Short mmCIF file of C-alpha atoms in Angstrom, two decimals:
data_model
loop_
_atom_site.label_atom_id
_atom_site.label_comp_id
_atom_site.label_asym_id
_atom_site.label_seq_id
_atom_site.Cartn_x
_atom_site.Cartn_y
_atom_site.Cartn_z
CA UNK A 21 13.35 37.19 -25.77
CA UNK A 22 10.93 35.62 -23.66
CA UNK A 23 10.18 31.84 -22.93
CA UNK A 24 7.31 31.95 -25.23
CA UNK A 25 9.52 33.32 -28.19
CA UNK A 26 11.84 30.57 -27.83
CA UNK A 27 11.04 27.43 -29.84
CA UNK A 28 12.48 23.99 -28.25
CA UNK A 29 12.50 20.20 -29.60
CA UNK A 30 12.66 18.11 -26.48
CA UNK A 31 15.04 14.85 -27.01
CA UNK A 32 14.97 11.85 -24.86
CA UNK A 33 13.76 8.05 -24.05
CA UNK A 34 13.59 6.65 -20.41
CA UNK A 35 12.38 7.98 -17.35
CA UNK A 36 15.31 9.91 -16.48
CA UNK A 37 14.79 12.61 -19.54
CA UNK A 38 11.00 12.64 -18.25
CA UNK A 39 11.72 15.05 -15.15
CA UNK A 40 13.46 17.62 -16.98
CA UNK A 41 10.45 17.30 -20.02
CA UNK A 42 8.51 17.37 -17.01
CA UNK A 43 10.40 20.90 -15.53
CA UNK A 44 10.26 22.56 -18.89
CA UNK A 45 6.52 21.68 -19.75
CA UNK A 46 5.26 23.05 -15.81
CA UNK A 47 7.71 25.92 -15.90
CA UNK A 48 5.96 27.34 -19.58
CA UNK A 49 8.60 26.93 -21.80
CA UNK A 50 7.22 26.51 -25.63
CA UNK A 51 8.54 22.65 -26.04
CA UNK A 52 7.17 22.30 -30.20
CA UNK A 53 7.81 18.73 -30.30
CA UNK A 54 9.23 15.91 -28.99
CA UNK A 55 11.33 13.33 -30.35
CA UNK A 56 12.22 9.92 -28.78
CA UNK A 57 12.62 6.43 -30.05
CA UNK A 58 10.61 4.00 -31.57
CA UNK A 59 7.83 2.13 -29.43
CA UNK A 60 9.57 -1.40 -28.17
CA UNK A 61 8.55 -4.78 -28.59
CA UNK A 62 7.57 -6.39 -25.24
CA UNK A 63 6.29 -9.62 -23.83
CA UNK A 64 6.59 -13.12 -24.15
CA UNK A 65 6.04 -13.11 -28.20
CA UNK A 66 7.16 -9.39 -28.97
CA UNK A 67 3.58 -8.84 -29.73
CA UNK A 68 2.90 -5.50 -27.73
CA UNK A 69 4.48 -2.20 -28.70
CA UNK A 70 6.06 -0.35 -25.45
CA UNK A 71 5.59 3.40 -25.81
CA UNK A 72 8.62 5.12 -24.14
CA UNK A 73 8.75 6.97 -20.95
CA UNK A 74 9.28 10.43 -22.89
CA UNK A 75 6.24 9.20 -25.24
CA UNK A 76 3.90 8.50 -22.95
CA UNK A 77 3.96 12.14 -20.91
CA UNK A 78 4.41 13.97 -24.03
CA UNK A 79 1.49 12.13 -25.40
CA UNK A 80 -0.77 12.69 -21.67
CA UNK A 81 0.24 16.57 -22.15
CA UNK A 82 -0.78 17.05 -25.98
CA UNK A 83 3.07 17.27 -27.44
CA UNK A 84 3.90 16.44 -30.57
CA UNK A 85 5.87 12.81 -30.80
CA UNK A 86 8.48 12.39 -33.85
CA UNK A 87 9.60 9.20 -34.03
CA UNK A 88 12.13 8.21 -36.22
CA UNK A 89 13.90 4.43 -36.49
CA UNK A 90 17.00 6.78 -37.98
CA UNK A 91 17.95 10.05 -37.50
CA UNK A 92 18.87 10.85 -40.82
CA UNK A 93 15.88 9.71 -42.52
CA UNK A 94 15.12 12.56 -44.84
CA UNK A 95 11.47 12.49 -44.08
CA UNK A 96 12.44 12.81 -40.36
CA UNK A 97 14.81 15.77 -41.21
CA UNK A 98 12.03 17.78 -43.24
CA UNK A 99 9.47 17.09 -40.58
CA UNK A 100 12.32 18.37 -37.93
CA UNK A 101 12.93 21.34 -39.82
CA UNK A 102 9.35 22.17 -40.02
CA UNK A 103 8.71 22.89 -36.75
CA UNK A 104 11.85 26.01 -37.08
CA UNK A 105 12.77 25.12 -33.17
CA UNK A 106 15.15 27.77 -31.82
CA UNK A 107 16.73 25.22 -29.74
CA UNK A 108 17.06 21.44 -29.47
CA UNK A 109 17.65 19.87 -25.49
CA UNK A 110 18.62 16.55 -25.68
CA UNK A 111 18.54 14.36 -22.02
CA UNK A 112 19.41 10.76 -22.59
CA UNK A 113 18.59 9.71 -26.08
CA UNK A 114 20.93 8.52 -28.85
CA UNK A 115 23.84 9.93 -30.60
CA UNK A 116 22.55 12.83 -33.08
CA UNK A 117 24.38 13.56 -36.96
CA UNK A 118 25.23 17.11 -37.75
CA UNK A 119 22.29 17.50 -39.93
CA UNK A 120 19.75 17.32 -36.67
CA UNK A 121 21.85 18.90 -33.94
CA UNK A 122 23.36 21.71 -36.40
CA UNK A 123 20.02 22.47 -37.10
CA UNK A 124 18.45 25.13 -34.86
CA UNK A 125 19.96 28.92 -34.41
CA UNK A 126 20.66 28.65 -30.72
CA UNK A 127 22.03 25.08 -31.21
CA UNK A 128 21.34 21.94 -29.49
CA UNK A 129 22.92 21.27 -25.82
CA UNK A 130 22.58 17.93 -24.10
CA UNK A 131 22.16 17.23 -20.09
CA UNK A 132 24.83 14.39 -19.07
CA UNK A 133 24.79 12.74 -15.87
CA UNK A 134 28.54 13.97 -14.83
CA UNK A 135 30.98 16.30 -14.61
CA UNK A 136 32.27 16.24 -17.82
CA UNK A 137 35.26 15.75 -19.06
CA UNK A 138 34.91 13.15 -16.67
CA UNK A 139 32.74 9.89 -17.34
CA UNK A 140 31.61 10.71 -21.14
CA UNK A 141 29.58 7.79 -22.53
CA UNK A 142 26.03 5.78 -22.15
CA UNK A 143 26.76 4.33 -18.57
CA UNK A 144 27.97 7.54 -16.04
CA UNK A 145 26.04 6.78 -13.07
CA UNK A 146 27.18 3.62 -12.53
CA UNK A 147 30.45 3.84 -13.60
CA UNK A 148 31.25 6.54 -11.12
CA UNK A 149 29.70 4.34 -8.19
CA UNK A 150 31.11 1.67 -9.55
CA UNK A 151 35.29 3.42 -8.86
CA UNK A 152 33.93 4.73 -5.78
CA UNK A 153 33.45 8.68 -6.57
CA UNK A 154 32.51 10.79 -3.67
CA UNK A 155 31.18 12.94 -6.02
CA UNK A 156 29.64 13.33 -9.08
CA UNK A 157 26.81 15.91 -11.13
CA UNK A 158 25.44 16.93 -14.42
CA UNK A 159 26.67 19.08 -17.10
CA UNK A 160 24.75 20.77 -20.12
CA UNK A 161 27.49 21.42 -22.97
CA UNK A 162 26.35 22.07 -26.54
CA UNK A 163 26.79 18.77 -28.91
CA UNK A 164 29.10 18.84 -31.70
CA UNK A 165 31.00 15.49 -33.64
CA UNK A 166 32.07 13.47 -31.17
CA UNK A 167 30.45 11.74 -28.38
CA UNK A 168 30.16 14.18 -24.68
CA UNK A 169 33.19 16.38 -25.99
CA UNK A 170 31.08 19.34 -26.41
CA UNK A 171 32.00 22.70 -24.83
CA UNK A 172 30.44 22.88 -21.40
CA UNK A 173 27.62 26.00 -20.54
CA UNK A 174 27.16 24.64 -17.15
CA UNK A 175 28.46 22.37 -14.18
CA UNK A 176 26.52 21.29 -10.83
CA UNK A 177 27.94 18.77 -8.62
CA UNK A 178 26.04 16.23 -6.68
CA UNK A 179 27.83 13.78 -3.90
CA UNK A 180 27.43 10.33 -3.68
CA UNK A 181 27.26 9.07 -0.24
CA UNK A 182 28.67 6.21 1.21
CA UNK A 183 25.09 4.15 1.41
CA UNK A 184 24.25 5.08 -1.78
CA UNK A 185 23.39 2.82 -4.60
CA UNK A 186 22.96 3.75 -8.25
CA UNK A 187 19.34 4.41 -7.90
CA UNK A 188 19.72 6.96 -5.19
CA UNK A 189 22.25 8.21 -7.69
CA UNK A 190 20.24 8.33 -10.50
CA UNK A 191 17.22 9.75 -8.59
CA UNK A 192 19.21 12.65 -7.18
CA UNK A 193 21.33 13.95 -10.44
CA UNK A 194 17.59 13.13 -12.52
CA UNK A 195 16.09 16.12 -10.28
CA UNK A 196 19.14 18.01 -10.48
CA UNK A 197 19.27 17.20 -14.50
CA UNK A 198 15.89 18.90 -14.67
CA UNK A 199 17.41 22.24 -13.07
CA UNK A 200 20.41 23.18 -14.61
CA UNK A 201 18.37 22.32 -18.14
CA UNK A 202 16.08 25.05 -16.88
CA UNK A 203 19.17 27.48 -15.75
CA UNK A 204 20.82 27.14 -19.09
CA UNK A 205 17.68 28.04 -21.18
CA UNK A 206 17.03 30.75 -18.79
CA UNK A 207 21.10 31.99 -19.63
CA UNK A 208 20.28 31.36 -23.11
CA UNK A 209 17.49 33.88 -23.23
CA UNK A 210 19.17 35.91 -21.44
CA UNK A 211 22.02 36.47 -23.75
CA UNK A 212 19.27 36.70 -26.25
CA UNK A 213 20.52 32.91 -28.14
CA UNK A 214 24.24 33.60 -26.84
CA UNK A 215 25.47 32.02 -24.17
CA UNK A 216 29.41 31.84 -22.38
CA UNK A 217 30.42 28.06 -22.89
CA UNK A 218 34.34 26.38 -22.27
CA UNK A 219 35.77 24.26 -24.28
CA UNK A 220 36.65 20.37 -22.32
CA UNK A 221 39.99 20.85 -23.31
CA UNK A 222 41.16 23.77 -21.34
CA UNK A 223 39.39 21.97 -17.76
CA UNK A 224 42.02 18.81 -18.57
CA UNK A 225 44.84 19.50 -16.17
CA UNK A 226 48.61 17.35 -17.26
CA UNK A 227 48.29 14.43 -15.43
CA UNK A 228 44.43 13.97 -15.24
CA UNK A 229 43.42 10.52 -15.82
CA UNK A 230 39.95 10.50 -17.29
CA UNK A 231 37.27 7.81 -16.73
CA UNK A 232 35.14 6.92 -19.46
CA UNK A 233 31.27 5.34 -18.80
CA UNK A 234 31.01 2.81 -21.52
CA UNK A 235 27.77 0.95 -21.84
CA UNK A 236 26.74 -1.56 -19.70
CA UNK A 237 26.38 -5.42 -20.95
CA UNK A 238 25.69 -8.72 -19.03
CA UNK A 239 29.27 -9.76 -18.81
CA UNK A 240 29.97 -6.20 -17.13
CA UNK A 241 28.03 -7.04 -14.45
CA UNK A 242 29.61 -10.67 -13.44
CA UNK A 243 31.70 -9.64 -10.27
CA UNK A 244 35.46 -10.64 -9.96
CA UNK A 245 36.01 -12.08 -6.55
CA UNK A 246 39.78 -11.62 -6.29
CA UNK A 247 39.16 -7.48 -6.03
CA UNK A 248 39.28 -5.85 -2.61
CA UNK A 249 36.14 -5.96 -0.74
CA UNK A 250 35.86 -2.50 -1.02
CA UNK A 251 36.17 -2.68 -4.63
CA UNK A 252 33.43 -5.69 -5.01
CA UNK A 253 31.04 -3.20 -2.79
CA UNK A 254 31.37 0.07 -4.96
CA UNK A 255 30.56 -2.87 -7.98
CA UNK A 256 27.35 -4.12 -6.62
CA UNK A 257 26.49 -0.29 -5.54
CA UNK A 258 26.99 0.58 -9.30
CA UNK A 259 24.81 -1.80 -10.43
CA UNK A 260 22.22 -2.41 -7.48
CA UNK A 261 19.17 -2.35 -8.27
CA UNK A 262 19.53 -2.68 -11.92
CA UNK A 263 20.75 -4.28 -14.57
CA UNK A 264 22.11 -6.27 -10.96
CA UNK A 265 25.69 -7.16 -10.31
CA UNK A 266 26.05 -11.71 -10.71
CA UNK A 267 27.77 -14.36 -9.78
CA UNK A 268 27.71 -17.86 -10.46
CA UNK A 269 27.39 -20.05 -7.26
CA UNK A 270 28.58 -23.44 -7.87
CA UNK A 271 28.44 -26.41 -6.03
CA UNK A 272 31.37 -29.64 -5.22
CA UNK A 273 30.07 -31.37 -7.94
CA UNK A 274 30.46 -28.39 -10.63
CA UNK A 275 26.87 -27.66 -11.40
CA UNK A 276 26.09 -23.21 -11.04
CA UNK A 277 23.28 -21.41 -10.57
CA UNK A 278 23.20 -17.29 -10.94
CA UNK A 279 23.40 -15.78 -7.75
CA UNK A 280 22.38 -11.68 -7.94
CA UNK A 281 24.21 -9.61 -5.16
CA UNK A 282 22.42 -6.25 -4.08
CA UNK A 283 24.01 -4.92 -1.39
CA UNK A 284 27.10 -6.06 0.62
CA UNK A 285 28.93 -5.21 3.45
CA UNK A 286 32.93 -4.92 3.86
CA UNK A 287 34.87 -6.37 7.06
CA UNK A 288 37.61 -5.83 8.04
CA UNK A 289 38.50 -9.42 9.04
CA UNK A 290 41.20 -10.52 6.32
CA UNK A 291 41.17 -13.99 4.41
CA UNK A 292 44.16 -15.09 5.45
CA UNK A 293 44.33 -17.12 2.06
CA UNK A 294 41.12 -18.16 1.85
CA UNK A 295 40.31 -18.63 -2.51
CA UNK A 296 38.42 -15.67 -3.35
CA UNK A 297 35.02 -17.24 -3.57
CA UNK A 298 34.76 -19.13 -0.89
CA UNK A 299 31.43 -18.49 1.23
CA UNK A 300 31.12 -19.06 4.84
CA UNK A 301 28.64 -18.21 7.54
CA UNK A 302 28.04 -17.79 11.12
CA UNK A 303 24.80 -18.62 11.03
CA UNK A 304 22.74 -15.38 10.48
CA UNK A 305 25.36 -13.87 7.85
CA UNK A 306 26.89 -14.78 4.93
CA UNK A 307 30.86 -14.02 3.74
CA UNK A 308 32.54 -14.17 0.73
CA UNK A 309 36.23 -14.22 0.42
CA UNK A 310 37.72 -11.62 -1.65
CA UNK A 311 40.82 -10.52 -2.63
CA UNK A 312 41.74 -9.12 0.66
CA UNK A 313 38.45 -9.26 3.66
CA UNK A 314 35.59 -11.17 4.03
CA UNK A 315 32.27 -9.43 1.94
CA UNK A 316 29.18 -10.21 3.93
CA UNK A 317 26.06 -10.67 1.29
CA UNK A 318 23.21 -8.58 2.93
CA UNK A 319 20.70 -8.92 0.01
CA UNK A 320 20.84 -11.70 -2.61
CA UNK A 321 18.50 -13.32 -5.23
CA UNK A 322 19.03 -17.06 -6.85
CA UNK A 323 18.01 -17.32 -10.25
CA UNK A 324 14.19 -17.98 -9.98
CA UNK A 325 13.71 -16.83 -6.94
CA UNK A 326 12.98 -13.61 -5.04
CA UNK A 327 15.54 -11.31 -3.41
CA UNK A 328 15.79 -11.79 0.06
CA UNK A 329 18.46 -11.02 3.02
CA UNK A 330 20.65 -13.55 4.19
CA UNK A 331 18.77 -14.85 6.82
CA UNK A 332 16.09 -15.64 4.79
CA UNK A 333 18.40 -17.02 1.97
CA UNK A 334 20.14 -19.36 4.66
CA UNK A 335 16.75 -21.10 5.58
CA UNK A 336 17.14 -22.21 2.09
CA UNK A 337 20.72 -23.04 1.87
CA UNK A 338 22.13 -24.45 5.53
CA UNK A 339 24.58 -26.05 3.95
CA UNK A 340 26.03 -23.05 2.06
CA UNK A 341 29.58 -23.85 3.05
CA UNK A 342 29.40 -26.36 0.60
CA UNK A 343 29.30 -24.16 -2.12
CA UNK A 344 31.46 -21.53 -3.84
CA UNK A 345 31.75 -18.45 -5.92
CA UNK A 346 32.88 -18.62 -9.49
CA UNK A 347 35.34 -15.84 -9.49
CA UNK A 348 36.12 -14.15 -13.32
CA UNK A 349 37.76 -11.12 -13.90
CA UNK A 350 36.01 -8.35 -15.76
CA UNK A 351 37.18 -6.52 -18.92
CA UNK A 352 36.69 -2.62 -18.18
#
């Protein structure tokens, strides 16, 4: 079997799934079709249809685009199974029914952003930045009934340095997405549609305590001040640049604006009972008390405004001492 024998649907949405489209399209694989979702509203009245990221370079490189609002949609399936694929690769799209990922001879295996069993649902990246992980990668297992339980075909791991936010994240484990998607077709043909795969089960150990990656929301992202500082750092790394970790900075009299946090900084000067939420300065930085240190706020943004460092934000706000941090704890 060569790569010209074997017959692949290409599955996927944002950006992320576009490198490994990307990797299979340059490296001559025979991708038959694509399928992504719908084109989104957009703009001020909803009025302009946003192709996806997947659409739009499938669409620039003369793929076929299958678009269906649900995935059992018996037109959909007919049109799927027209196209005979010999294998379906799935990189961040939506949750598939038997009838579509049963479908092809070789199966269909998916590209998650961890090491799985580790971190299964819509939100990995920033959930392991977000409990401080040294490490994390991307796994290709083949799908089956439930969500990332799959048996696994392959594992590379990817470390998450200290600096790191979730877009350096999410840059790094996109490229390496795009390999091992490549190294397990390549296995695939090799075994001629057979290829060694491990059920998640048996790579539990007693004891192991596994972290799920639900999605993210709003209210997810509204940072609890009483954590550590080291805690309320790995949160605004897990969410920095986007969706953006918040806070609501309020003033004596009780009226709040949003305050965005970016990036912070941990101390290791202690509170010494300071209310978590209280904001000081020296005059060129600003601190937040936590549950234990003071955070210093190295890039902010006020609702309406742009994001800027503190030094710029405290030409703005001399009087910052006045104000404080609404502190809420966050259900996870």
């Amino acid at each position: 079997m060569t790569k010209n024998d074997l017959k692949i649907i290409f599955m996927g949405t944002p950006e992320f799934a576009v490198e490994t489209l990307r990797a299979l399209v340059e490296g001559g694989y025979n991708v038959v079709a694509v399928v992504t979702q719908p084109d989104k509203p957009v703009g001020r009245h909803q009025d302009t249809l946003q192709p996806s990221a997947v659409k739009q370079y499938a669409v620039a490189n003369g793929l076929p685009v299958l678009q269906p609002v649900k995935m059992k949609d018996p037109a959909f399936i007919e049109e799927l199974k027209a196209y005979d694929a010999d294998l379906q690769v799935v990189v961040a799209f939506r949750m598939l029914p038997e009838v579509v990922w049963a479908m092809p001879r070789f199966g269909t295996f998916n590209v998650h952003a961890a090491l799985l069993p580790q971190y299964r649902g819509a939100a990995p990246i920033n959930w392991a930045v977000i409990n401080g992980e040294k490490q994390t990668g991307v796994t290709t297992f083949f799908l089956d009934h439930d969500i990332d339980t799959g048996r696994i075909i392959m594992q590379e791991p990817f470390d998450i340095e200290d600096d790191y936010n979730v877009e350096d994240v999410y840059d790094g484990l996109m490229k390496l997405g795009a390999g091992i998607a490549l190294k397990t077709i390549d296995k695939i043909i090799e075994g001629g549609g057979h290829v060694d795969s491990l059920p998640q089960e048996e790579m539990i150990s007693v004891g192991t305590e596994l972290h799920n990656a639900p999605k993210i929301f709003k209210e997810t992202c509204r940072i609890d001040w009483t954590m550590t500082a080291e805690r309320v750092r790995n949160f605004v790394r897990g969410l920095s640049p986007y969706p953006g970790a918040w806070t609501e900075m309020a003033s004596a009299d009780g009226k709040a604006t949003v305050l965005k946090v970016f990036k912070t900084t941990a101390t290791t000067t202690p509170c010494n009972g300071k209310a978590a939420g209280t904001i000081t300065t020296d005059g060129g930085n600003i601190l937040v008390a936590t549950g234990d240190r003071w955070l210093q706020l190295d890039e902010i943004q006020l609702s309406g405004k742009k994001r800027m460092d503190a030094k710029a934000f405290l030409n703005g706000f001399r009087d910052i001492g006045k104000y404080h941090l609404e502190s809420e704890k966050v259900r996870r």
